Amino acid sequence: MPQTLCVDTAPIYSLAHLTLINCTPAELVYIAARAGYDAVSPRFIPMNVPGEFDRAPLDTAQIQALRTALDTTGLKVLDVELARITEDCNPREFEAALELGARVNAGHMIMSAWTKRRDDRNFILDTYAETCDLAAPYGLTIDLEFPSFSRLRTLDEALDIVRAADRPNGGILVDTLYLHLSRVDLGELLHVPQEWLHFLHISDCLPGIADTREGMIQLARDARLYPGEGWIDFEGIIERCPPMNYSVELPNQSRVAELGYEEHARRCLTHAKQTFGAARSKRRLIDKQAA
């Protein structure tokens, strides 16, 4: 059975690697621990984007440094990333990251699709299903994300793939920013089987939606806001989702330059706990009144 961290009493707050993308996984752990997080979400498969730490995939020394950091701090690993479906994708190339994820007791791996053709649904489906099969012995779910500038741009497109694959360790990763950019009606979240929702990527943004792919990429990779600073309806999201863990994915280079890695990470967490704590408290009150 896929692993998952318990959310019966309080959610796990994890620091996603994109928030501090030029840190090594071990550095990410130590910063997260000092800032008050429960877990990290490290990147084991590089995307080769500007600013990304340049010593990936991880070598033996980095893996040992990561395990030492986890042992020293007591932090958990919520999920690992990022398995990308491209035209020349071979799912077996993800197996080293899956194995490493299992070694650090991760519960999930993120996947997204970056092919360029619109008639490649069956290829995406087969790749996703095979990756789920490869991940199953390691106890990981494969959580399909729908970045608004990727091949799968909407919740419905991601749901179609996960539903058709029909794997017990399948899942959907909802990112609050992409809900906004893809203009997803929050009512659509009620169409997602609860067992497919394992954790949530959280960040905020201003009301306007970029009208170009480049604009969306710039916002997603460089200018997200702390939860509660923008206009995303976190309360509405919480109302329509089961209890989940939270991964704070909030890259903002101007904030990092102003505050430094650790203070930026700390403010991400402070805002997240304030915003999501209030939303969860209101939901519990509503559920209690309805009982």
Short mmCIF file of C-alpha atoms in Angstrom, two decimals, residues 52-288:
data_model
loop_
_atom_site.label_atom_id
_atom_site.label_comp_id
_atom_site.label_asym_id
_atom_site.label_seq_id
_atom_site.Cartn_x
_atom_site.Cartn_y
_atom_site.Cartn_z
CA GLU A 52 18.49 25.02 -10.13
CA PHE A 53 21.27 23.48 -8.06
CA ASP A 54 23.71 22.05 -10.57
CA ARG A 55 24.81 18.82 -8.92
CA ALA A 56 21.91 16.60 -9.90
CA PRO A 57 21.19 13.77 -10.15
CA LEU A 58 22.49 13.24 -6.64
CA ASP A 59 25.84 11.56 -6.22
CA THR A 60 26.77 9.26 -3.34
CA ALA A 61 28.13 12.09 -1.19
CA GLN A 62 24.97 14.17 -1.62
CA ILE A 63 22.75 11.21 -0.76
CA GLN A 64 24.72 10.57 2.41
CA ALA A 65 24.56 14.27 3.30
CA LEU A 66 20.80 14.21 2.82
CA ARG A 67 20.34 11.15 5.02
CA THR A 68 22.57 12.66 7.70
CA ALA A 69 20.50 15.87 7.60
CA LEU A 70 17.26 13.94 7.97
CA ASP A 71 18.64 11.87 10.84
CA THR A 72 20.03 14.96 12.59
CA THR A 73 16.90 17.08 12.30
CA GLY A 74 14.22 14.40 12.51
CA LEU A 75 12.42 15.85 9.49
CA LYS A 76 10.43 13.63 7.14
CA VAL A 77 10.30 13.52 3.35
CA LEU A 78 6.76 14.11 2.13
CA ASP A 79 7.31 13.73 -1.60
CA VAL A 80 10.02 13.79 -4.26
CA GLU A 81 10.05 15.32 -7.74
CA LEU A 82 9.93 15.73 -10.66
CA ALA A 83 9.15 12.95 -13.15
CA ARG A 84 8.44 14.67 -16.46
CA ILE A 85 6.67 12.99 -19.36
CA THR A 86 8.47 14.12 -22.52
CA GLU A 87 8.48 12.76 -26.07
CA ASP A 88 11.54 10.59 -25.39
CA CYS A 89 10.51 9.62 -21.86
CA ASN A 90 11.38 6.15 -20.58
CA PRO A 91 9.71 5.52 -17.20
CA ARG A 92 12.53 3.22 -16.13
CA GLU A 93 14.77 6.28 -16.00
CA PHE A 94 12.73 7.38 -12.96
CA GLU A 95 13.49 4.21 -11.02
CA ALA A 96 16.66 5.53 -9.36
CA ALA A 97 14.68 8.46 -7.95
CA LEU A 98 11.89 6.12 -6.87
CA GLU A 99 14.37 3.90 -5.08
CA LEU A 100 15.97 6.88 -3.36
CA GLY A 101 12.54 8.16 -2.41
CA ALA A 102 11.81 4.86 -0.73
CA ARG A 103 15.17 4.95 1.09
CA VAL A 104 14.24 8.27 2.70
CA ASN A 105 10.65 7.10 3.43
CA ALA A 106 8.90 9.44 1.01
CA GLY A 107 5.25 8.72 0.29
CA HIS A 108 4.77 10.34 -3.10
CA MET A 109 6.42 11.33 -6.38
CA ILE A 110 5.17 14.23 -8.52
CA MET A 111 4.69 13.75 -12.28
CA SER A 112 3.69 16.21 -15.01
CA ALA A 113 3.48 16.08 -18.80
CA TRP A 114 5.58 18.26 -21.12
CA THR A 115 5.00 16.77 -24.55
CA LYS A 116 4.15 19.17 -27.37
CA ARG A 117 1.57 17.27 -29.43
CA ARG A 118 -2.13 17.40 -28.65
CA ASP A 119 -2.79 13.87 -29.96
CA ASP A 120 -0.48 12.04 -27.56
CA ARG A 121 -2.98 11.17 -24.82
CA ASN A 122 -2.35 7.44 -25.11
CA PHE A 123 1.42 7.94 -24.80
CA ILE A 124 0.94 10.06 -21.67
CA LEU A 125 -1.48 7.50 -20.27
CA ASP A 126 0.86 4.56 -20.89
CA THR A 127 3.83 6.42 -19.41
CA TYR A 128 1.89 7.43 -16.33
CA ALA A 129 0.52 3.90 -15.80
CA GLU A 130 3.96 2.31 -16.19
CA THR A 131 5.48 4.78 -13.72
CA CYS A 132 2.75 3.89 -11.21
CA ASP A 133 3.61 0.21 -11.67
CA LEU A 134 7.32 0.92 -11.14
CA ALA A 135 6.56 3.00 -8.02
CA ALA A 136 4.24 0.46 -6.38
CA PRO A 137 6.96 -1.84 -4.95
CA TYR A 138 8.59 1.22 -3.39
CA GLY A 139 5.38 2.29 -1.65
CA LEU A 140 5.05 5.59 -3.52
CA THR A 141 2.03 7.17 -5.14
CA ILE A 142 2.45 9.01 -8.45
CA ASP A 143 0.66 12.33 -8.17
CA LEU A 144 -0.08 13.92 -11.53
CA GLU A 145 0.10 17.71 -11.61
CA PHE A 146 -1.37 20.10 -14.19
CA PRO A 147 0.86 23.19 -14.51
CA SER A 148 -1.00 25.73 -16.60
CA PHE A 149 1.84 25.98 -19.14
CA SER A 150 2.42 22.21 -19.49
CA ARG A 151 0.74 19.62 -21.75
CA LEU A 152 -1.95 18.82 -19.17
CA ARG A 153 -3.29 22.26 -18.29
CA THR A 154 -6.55 21.56 -16.50
CA LEU A 155 -7.83 19.45 -13.65
CA ASP A 156 -10.09 17.55 -16.07
CA GLU A 157 -7.15 16.60 -18.30
CA ALA A 158 -5.20 15.25 -15.33
CA LEU A 159 -8.26 13.41 -14.00
CA ASP A 160 -8.74 11.76 -17.39
CA ILE A 161 -5.24 10.24 -17.27
CA VAL A 162 -5.41 9.06 -13.65
CA ARG A 163 -8.90 7.63 -14.12
CA ALA A 164 -7.95 5.78 -17.31
CA ALA A 165 -4.73 4.41 -15.78
CA ASP A 166 -6.74 2.97 -12.88
CA ARG A 167 -3.75 2.28 -10.65
CA PRO A 168 -4.12 1.91 -6.86
CA ASN A 169 -1.21 4.29 -6.28
CA GLY A 170 -2.44 6.95 -8.67
CA GLY A 171 -3.11 10.47 -7.49
CA ILE A 172 -3.79 14.09 -8.41
CA LEU A 173 -1.62 16.94 -7.16
CA VAL A 174 -3.51 20.20 -6.83
CA ASP A 175 -1.42 23.37 -6.78
CA THR A 176 -3.38 26.40 -5.60
CA LEU A 177 -1.58 28.65 -8.11
CA TYR A 178 -2.50 26.43 -11.06
CA LEU A 179 -6.11 26.27 -9.91
CA HIS A 180 -6.07 30.04 -10.36
CA LEU A 181 -4.13 30.17 -13.63
CA SER A 182 -6.24 27.42 -15.21
CA ARG A 183 -9.46 29.10 -14.06
CA VAL A 184 -10.64 25.94 -12.31
CA ASP A 185 -14.02 26.32 -10.65
CA LEU A 186 -13.52 25.14 -7.08
CA GLY A 187 -16.62 22.99 -7.43
CA GLU A 188 -14.58 20.78 -9.76
CA LEU A 189 -12.54 19.63 -6.75
CA LEU A 190 -15.59 17.70 -5.61
CA HIS A 191 -15.20 15.50 -8.71
CA VAL A 192 -11.80 14.24 -7.53
CA PRO A 193 -11.99 10.97 -5.55
CA GLN A 194 -10.71 11.74 -2.06
CA GLU A 195 -8.29 8.82 -2.15
CA TRP A 196 -6.47 10.51 -5.06
CA LEU A 197 -5.69 13.66 -3.04
CA HIS A 198 -2.61 13.10 -0.90
CA PHE A 199 -1.13 16.59 -0.42
CA LEU A 200 -1.56 20.14 -1.66
CA HIS A 201 0.93 22.62 -3.15
CA ILE A 202 0.25 26.02 -1.65
CA SER A 203 1.10 29.60 -2.60
CA ASP A 204 -0.83 32.76 -3.39
CA CYS A 205 -0.93 35.34 -6.20
CA LEU A 206 -2.55 38.59 -7.27
CA PRO A 207 -5.90 38.55 -9.11
CA GLY A 208 -4.72 39.03 -12.70
CA ILE A 209 -3.92 36.03 -14.88
CA ALA A 210 -0.96 36.26 -17.26
CA ASP A 211 -2.12 35.96 -20.87
CA THR A 212 1.11 34.41 -22.17
CA ARG A 213 2.92 31.18 -21.41
CA GLU A 214 6.06 33.15 -20.58
CA GLY A 215 4.14 35.29 -18.10
CA MET A 216 2.72 32.25 -16.33
CA ILE A 217 6.16 30.63 -16.14
CA GLN A 218 7.68 33.78 -14.68
CA LEU A 219 4.98 33.97 -12.02
CA ALA A 220 5.15 30.27 -11.15
CA ARG A 221 8.93 30.10 -10.89
CA ASP A 222 9.81 33.52 -9.54
CA ALA A 223 6.98 35.60 -8.07
CA ARG A 224 4.53 33.62 -5.94
CA LEU A 225 3.11 35.27 -2.83
CA TYR A 226 2.71 34.09 0.75
CA PRO A 227 -0.70 32.53 1.49
CA GLY A 228 -3.10 35.30 2.48
CA GLU A 229 -1.27 38.05 0.54
CA GLY A 230 -3.22 37.53 -2.67
CA TRP A 231 -6.73 36.54 -3.53
CA ILE A 232 -6.77 32.72 -3.82
CA ASP A 233 -9.77 31.27 -1.97
CA PHE A 234 -8.00 28.87 0.41
CA GLU A 235 -11.11 28.55 2.55
CA GLY A 236 -13.07 27.36 -0.47
CA ILE A 237 -10.35 24.86 -1.36
CA ILE A 238 -10.28 23.42 2.17
CA GLU A 239 -14.07 23.08 2.16
CA ARG A 240 -13.94 20.92 -0.96
CA CYS A 241 -10.97 18.69 -0.13
CA PRO A 242 -10.32 15.97 2.43
CA PRO A 243 -7.75 16.61 5.17
CA MET A 244 -4.36 16.72 3.48
CA ASN A 245 -0.74 17.57 4.10
CA TYR A 246 0.70 20.79 2.65
CA SER A 247 3.83 21.39 0.62
CA VAL A 248 4.80 25.06 0.45
CA GLU A 249 5.99 25.72 -3.11
CA LEU A 250 6.68 29.43 -3.17
CA PRO A 251 9.62 30.65 -5.25
CA ASN A 252 10.05 34.42 -5.06
CA GLN A 253 13.52 35.61 -5.92
CA SER A 254 13.00 39.19 -4.74
CA ARG A 255 11.94 37.94 -1.31
CA VAL A 256 14.92 35.59 -1.14
CA ALA A 257 17.27 38.43 -2.10
CA GLU A 258 15.72 40.69 0.55
CA LEU A 259 15.28 38.18 3.38
CA GLY A 260 17.66 35.31 2.75
CA TYR A 261 16.76 31.64 2.41
CA GLU A 262 15.81 30.90 6.00
CA GLU A 263 13.69 33.95 6.69
CA HIS A 264 11.84 33.54 3.39
CA ALA A 265 11.14 29.90 4.27
CA ARG A 266 9.99 30.91 7.76
CA ARG A 267 7.59 33.54 6.44
CA CYS A 268 6.19 31.05 3.94
CA LEU A 269 5.38 28.72 6.82
CA THR A 270 4.01 31.41 9.12
CA HIS A 271 1.57 32.64 6.48
CA ALA A 272 0.62 29.10 5.50
CA LYS A 273 -0.20 28.09 9.06
CA GLN A 274 -2.18 31.27 9.70
CA THR A 275 -4.18 30.96 6.49
CA PHE A 276 -4.78 27.22 6.45
CA GLY A 277 -5.20 26.97 10.21
CA ALA A 278 -8.05 29.48 10.06
CA ALA A 279 -9.63 27.69 7.08
CA ARG A 280 -9.40 24.29 8.76
CA SER A 281 -10.87 25.66 12.01
CA LYS A 282 -13.85 27.09 10.13
CA ARG A 283 -14.40 23.80 8.32
CA ARG A 284 -14.33 21.85 11.59
CA LEU A 285 -16.89 24.25 13.05
CA ILE A 286 -19.16 23.86 10.01
CA ASP A 287 -18.82 20.05 10.11
CA LYS A 288 -19.64 20.06 13.84
#
